[in-house]
CSV table of C-alpha atoms in Angstrom, one decimal:
chain,number,residue,atom,x,y,z
A,238,UNK,CA,169.7,142.9,131.0
A,239,UNK,CA,167.1,141.0,129.1
A,240,UNK,CA,165.2,140.2,132.3
A,241,UNK,CA,165.3,143.9,133.3
A,242,UNK,CA,164.0,144.9,129.9
A,243,UNK,CA,161.1,142.4,130.2
A,244,UNK,CA,160.3,143.4,133.7
A,245,UNK,CA,160.1,147.1,132.6
A,246,UNK,CA,157.9,146.1,129.7
A,247,UNK,CA,155.5,144.5,132.1
A,248,UNK,CA,155.3,147.7,134.2
A,249,UNK,CA,154.8,149.8,131.0
A,250,UNK,CA,151.9,147.6,130.0
A,251,UNK,CA,149.8,149.4,132.6
A,252,UNK,CA,148.7,153.0,131.9
A,253,UNK,CA,145.8,155.3,132.6
A,254,UNK,CA,143.4,153.3,130.4
A,255,UNK,CA,144.7,149.9,131.5
A,256,UNK,CA,145.0,150.1,135.3
A,257,UNK,CA,144.0,146.5,135.8
A,258,UNK,CA,145.3,143.7,133.6
A,259,UNK,CA,145.0,139.9,133.7
A,260,UNK,CA,147.9,137.6,133.0
A,261,UNK,CA,146.6,137.1,129.5
A,262,UNK,CA,146.4,140.9,129.0
A,263,UNK,CA,150.0,141.4,130.1
A,264,UNK,CA,151.3,138.6,127.9
A,265,UNK,CA,149.5,140.0,124.9
A,266,UNK,CA,150.7,143.6,125.5
A,267,UNK,CA,154.3,142.6,126.1
A,268,UNK,CA,154.7,139.8,123.7
A,269,UNK,CA,155.8,137.5,126.5
A,270,UNK,CA,154.7,134.0,126.9
A,271,UNK,CA,152.1,133.4,129.7
A,272,UNK,CA,154.8,131.6,131.7
A,273,UNK,CA,157.2,134.5,131.5
A,274,UNK,CA,154.6,137.1,132.1
A,275,UNK,CA,153.4,135.1,135.2
A,276,UNK,CA,157.0,134.9,136.5
A,277,UNK,CA,157.7,138.7,136.1
A,278,UNK,CA,154.3,139.6,137.6
A,279,UNK,CA,154.8,137.4,140.7
A,280,UNK,CA,158.3,138.9,141.2
A,281,UNK,CA,156.8,142.4,141.0
A,282,UNK,CA,154.2,141.4,143.5
A,283,UNK,CA,156.8,140.1,145.9
A,284,UNK,CA,158.8,143.4,145.6
A,285,UNK,CA,155.6,145.4,146.4
A,286,UNK,CA,155.3,147.1,143.0
A,287,UNK,CA,152.3,145.2,141.8
A,288,UNK,CA,149.1,144.0,143.6
A,289,UNK,CA,146.8,141.1,142.6
A,290,UNK,CA,143.4,139.8,143.7
A,291,UNK,CA,144.3,136.4,142.3
A,292,UNK,CA,143.0,137.2,138.8
A,293,UNK,CA,143.8,140.8,137.9
A,294,UNK,CA,147.0,142.8,138.5
A,295,UNK,CA,147.4,146.5,139.3
A,296,UNK,CA,150.4,148.8,140.0
A,297,UNK,CA,151.1,149.8,143.6
A,298,UNK,CA,152.1,153.3,144.9
A,299,UNK,CA,155.6,151.8,145.7
A,300,UNK,CA,156.5,152.4,142.1
A,301,UNK,CA,156.5,156.1,142.7
A,302,UNK,CA,159.7,155.6,144.8
A,303,UNK,CA,161.5,154.8,141.6
A,304,UNK,CA,160.4,158.1,140.1
A,305,UNK,CA,161.2,160.0,143.2
A,306,UNK,CA,164.7,158.6,143.2
A,307,UNK,CA,165.2,160.1,139.8
A,308,UNK,CA,163.6,163.5,140.7
A,309,UNK,CA,165.6,163.8,143.9
A,310,UNK,CA,168.8,163.4,142.0
A,311,UNK,CA,168.0,166.3,139.7
A,312,UNK,CA,169.4,169.8,140.1
A,313,UNK,CA,167.7,173.1,139.4
A,314,UNK,CA,169.3,173.4,135.9
A,315,UNK,CA,168.2,169.8,135.1
A,316,UNK,CA,164.6,170.6,136.0
A,317,UNK,CA,164.4,174.0,134.5
A,318,UNK,CA,166.1,173.5,131.1
A,319,UNK,CA,163.2,171.5,129.4
A,320,UNK,CA,160.8,174.2,130.5
A,321,UNK,CA,163.1,177.0,129.2
A,322,UNK,CA,163.3,175.2,125.8
A,323,UNK,CA,159.5,175.2,125.6
A,324,UNK,CA,159.3,178.8,126.7
A,325,UNK,CA,161.9,180.1,124.3
A,326,UNK,CA,160.3,178.2,121.4
A,327,UNK,CA,156.9,179.7,122.4
A,328,UNK,CA,158.1,183.4,122.6
A,329,UNK,CA,161.1,183.2,120.2
A,330,UNK,CA,163.3,184.9,122.8
A,331,UNK,CA,166.1,183.8,125.1
A,332,UNK,CA,165.1,182.5,128.5
A,333,UNK,CA,167.2,181.9,131.7
A,334,UNK,CA,167.1,180.8,135.3
A,335,UNK,CA,169.4,182.5,137.9
A,336,UNK,CA,170.0,182.3,141.6
A,337,UNK,CA,171.1,185.1,144.0
A,338,UNK,CA,174.8,184.9,145.1
A,339,UNK,CA,176.0,187.7,147.3
A,340,UNK,CA,175.2,191.0,145.5
A,341,UNK,CA,174.8,189.3,142.1
A,342,UNK,CA,172.6,186.9,140.2
A,343,UNK,CA,174.3,183.9,138.7
A,344,UNK,CA,172.9,182.2,135.6
A,345,UNK,CA,172.4,178.4,136.2
A,346,UNK,CA,170.4,177.5,133.1
A,347,UNK,CA,169.9,179.3,129.8
A,348,UNK,CA,168.4,178.7,126.4
A,349,UNK,CA,169.5,181.4,123.9
A,350,UNK,CA,167.8,182.1,120.6
A,351,UNK,CA,170.1,185.0,119.6
A,352,UNK,CA,172.7,187.2,121.1
A,353,UNK,CA,170.9,190.1,122.8
A,354,UNK,CA,173.7,191.7,124.9
A,355,UNK,CA,177.2,193.0,124.2
A,356,UNK,CA,178.4,190.6,126.8
A,357,UNK,CA,178.0,186.9,126.1
A,358,UNK,CA,175.7,185.3,128.6
A,359,UNK,CA,176.3,181.7,129.6
A,360,UNK,CA,175.8,179.5,132.7
A,361,UNK,CA,178.0,181.1,135.4
A,362,UNK,CA,177.6,184.7,134.1
A,363,UNK,CA,177.0,187.2,136.9
A,364,UNK,CA,175.2,190.6,136.9
A,365,UNK,CA,174.3,193.0,139.7
A,366,UNK,CA,171.0,191.7,141.1
A,367,UNK,CA,169.4,195.2,141.6
A,368,UNK,CA,169.6,196.0,137.8
A,369,UNK,CA,168.1,192.7,136.6
A,370,UNK,CA,164.6,191.4,136.4
A,371,UNK,CA,165.6,188.0,137.9
A,372,UNK,CA,167.4,189.8,140.8
A,373,UNK,CA,164.4,191.9,141.6
A,374,UNK,CA,162.1,188.9,141.3
A,375,UNK,CA,164.2,187.2,144.0
A,376,UNK,CA,164.9,190.2,146.2
A,377,UNK,CA,161.2,191.2,146.3
A,378,UNK,CA,160.6,188.2,148.5
A,379,UNK,CA,163.6,188.5,150.7
A,380,UNK,CA,163.2,189.1,154.5
A,381,UNK,CA,163.6,192.7,155.5
A,382,UNK,CA,166.9,192.1,157.2
A,383,UNK,CA,168.2,190.2,154.2
A,384,UNK,CA,167.2,193.0,151.9
A,385,UNK,CA,168.9,195.5,154.2
A,386,UNK,CA,172.1,193.5,154.2
A,387,UNK,CA,172.0,193.2,150.4
A,388,UNK,CA,171.5,196.9,149.8
A,389,UNK,CA,174.3,197.7,152.3
A,390,UNK,CA,176.6,195.4,150.4
A,391,UNK,CA,175.6,196.6,146.9
A,392,UNK,CA,175.6,200.3,147.7
A,393,UNK,CA,178.4,200.8,150.3
A,394,UNK,CA,178.5,204.5,149.4
A,395,UNK,CA,174.8,204.9,149.6
A,396,UNK,CA,174.3,204.8,145.8
A,397,UNK,CA,174.0,201.9,143.4
A,398,UNK,CA,176.2,201.9,140.4
A,399,UNK,CA,174.6,203.2,137.2
A,400,UNK,CA,175.0,200.6,134.4
A,401,UNK,CA,173.0,202.7,131.9
A,402,UNK,CA,171.3,206.1,132.2
A,403,UNK,CA,168.1,204.3,133.1
A,404,UNK,CA,169.5,202.3,136.0
A,405,UNK,CA,167.8,202.9,139.4
A,406,UNK,CA,170.6,203.9,141.7
A,407,UNK,CA,168.7,205.1,144.8
A,408,UNK,CA,168.2,202.2,147.3
A,409,UNK,CA,164.9,203.6,148.4
A,410,UNK,CA,163.7,203.6,144.8
A,411,UNK,CA,164.8,200.0,144.5
A,412,UNK,CA,162.8,199.2,147.7
A,413,UNK,CA,159.7,200.8,146.0
A,414,UNK,CA,160.3,198.8,142.8
A,415,UNK,CA,160.6,195.6,144.8
A,416,UNK,CA,157.4,196.3,146.6
A,417,UNK,CA,155.7,196.6,143.2
A,418,UNK,CA,157.2,193.3,142.0
A,419,UNK,CA,156.1,191.6,145.2
A,420,UNK,CA,152.5,192.9,144.7
A,421,UNK,CA,152.2,191.9,141.0
A,422,UNK,CA,154.2,188.7,141.1
A,423,UNK,CA,156.7,189.5,138.3
A,424,UNK,CA,159.5,192.0,137.5
A,425,UNK,CA,160.2,194.1,134.4
A,426,UNK,CA,163.5,195.8,133.9
A,427,UNK,CA,163.7,198.3,131.0
A,428,UNK,CA,167.2,199.0,129.7
A,429,UNK,CA,168.7,199.2,133.2
A,430,UNK,CA,171.3,196.5,132.7
A,431,UNK,CA,172.1,197.4,129.0
A,432,UNK,CA,170.7,199.9,126.5
A,433,UNK,CA,168.2,198.3,124.1
A,434,UNK,CA,167.4,195.3,126.4
A,435,UNK,CA,164.2,194.6,128.3
A,436,UNK,CA,163.6,191.5,130.5
A,437,UNK,CA,160.7,190.1,132.4
A,438,UNK,CA,161.1,187.6,135.3
A,439,UNK,CA,159.1,185.6,137.7
A,440,UNK,CA,160.2,184.1,141.0
A,441,UNK,CA,160.7,180.4,141.5
A,442,UNK,CA,159.6,178.7,144.8
A,443,UNK,CA,160.7,175.4,146.1
A,444,UNK,CA,158.4,172.8,147.7
A,445,UNK,CA,158.4,174.9,151.0
A,446,UNK,CA,157.2,178.0,149.2
A,447,UNK,CA,160.6,179.8,149.6
A,448,UNK,CA,161.8,181.8,146.6
A,449,UNK,CA,165.1,180.2,145.5
A,450,UNK,CA,165.6,181.4,142.0
A,451,UNK,CA,163.9,183.3,139.1
A,452,UNK,CA,163.1,182.6,135.5
A,453,UNK,CA,163.2,185.3,132.8
A,454,UNK,CA,162.7,186.2,129.1
A,455,UNK,CA,164.9,188.9,127.6
A,456,UNK,CA,163.9,190.8,124.5
A,457,UNK,CA,165.4,193.7,122.5
A,458,UNK,CA,163.6,197.1,122.6
A,459,UNK,CA,162.9,196.8,118.9
A,460,UNK,CA,160.5,193.9,119.7
A,461,UNK,CA,157.9,196.5,120.5
A,462,UNK,CA,156.4,198.6,123.2
A,463,UNK,CA,156.5,197.4,126.8
A,464,UNK,CA,152.8,196.6,126.8
A,465,UNK,CA,153.2,194.5,123.6
A,466,UNK,CA,156.2,192.6,125.1
A,467,UNK,CA,154.3,191.9,128.3
A,468,UNK,CA,151.2,190.7,126.3
A,469,UNK,CA,153.4,188.3,124.3
A,470,UNK,CA,155.8,187.1,127.0
A,471,UNK,CA,154.2,187.3,130.4
A,472,UNK,CA,151.6,184.5,130.2
A,473,UNK,CA,154.0,181.9,128.8
A,474,UNK,CA,156.6,183.0,131.4
A,475,UNK,CA,154.3,182.6,134.3
A,476,UNK,CA,153.2,179.2,132.9
A,477,UNK,CA,156.8,178.1,132.7
A,478,UNK,CA,157.5,179.3,136.2
A,479,UNK,CA,154.5,177.3,137.6
A,480,UNK,CA,155.7,174.2,135.8
A,481,UNK,CA,159.2,174.5,137.2
A,482,UNK,CA,157.8,175.1,140.7
A,483,UNK,CA,155.6,172.0,140.3
A,484,UNK,CA,158.7,169.9,139.5
A,485,UNK,CA,160.7,171.5,142.4
A,486,UNK,CA,157.8,170.6,144.8
A,487,UNK,CA,158.1,166.9,143.8
A,488,UNK,CA,161.7,167.0,145.0
A,489,UNK,CA,160.7,167.5,148.7
């Protein structure tokens, strides 16, 4: 364990301002003796993680494999949660990530600042996708055949269930709403899932550009008019979505 700790200390001695170090530099930065520093550096050279011109040492791209091994082991909730924490702190509202499963969205990550619905929302909670901002952010980018199949499943009688007096229940009106979402890049749902609740969502794309999930911020109506909520919430939301997508792209 001590050897591993010292070897990692040698790697951490390099950074953006110290891209090339001599043996003496490494010994000084790590507190190792010159003999120990030389031994660890030569081992890292043999493993392909460090390069040398005989005097100075530099890190090699092979070190990125270690970081990729970590990133490739992460799940969407692992990746999204730190960004949700920053987002919720920034806007002082709850934020979530959900995926589409059948006719519903399923919450896979959530940071709650307060209880905003009559029903408790937690990871695993499901809601009808058509009445949610995250559902619309995902469905807006679905292939036409996929959307047709979704609406047929969600509205077998030709009408979607009204969850509140404001819920859009006509499938054709949902199609029009989704076209608007696709054009503007985000979705707003105003009290269609529950009275007194508004939410704004943005799609999340993986490294191939495919929409695989959505991220949202929910706020009570008392927070202000829609324009005010959008002004406060939308820029941080889109920034968080871009950051999550960047991390997802690194998993390819």
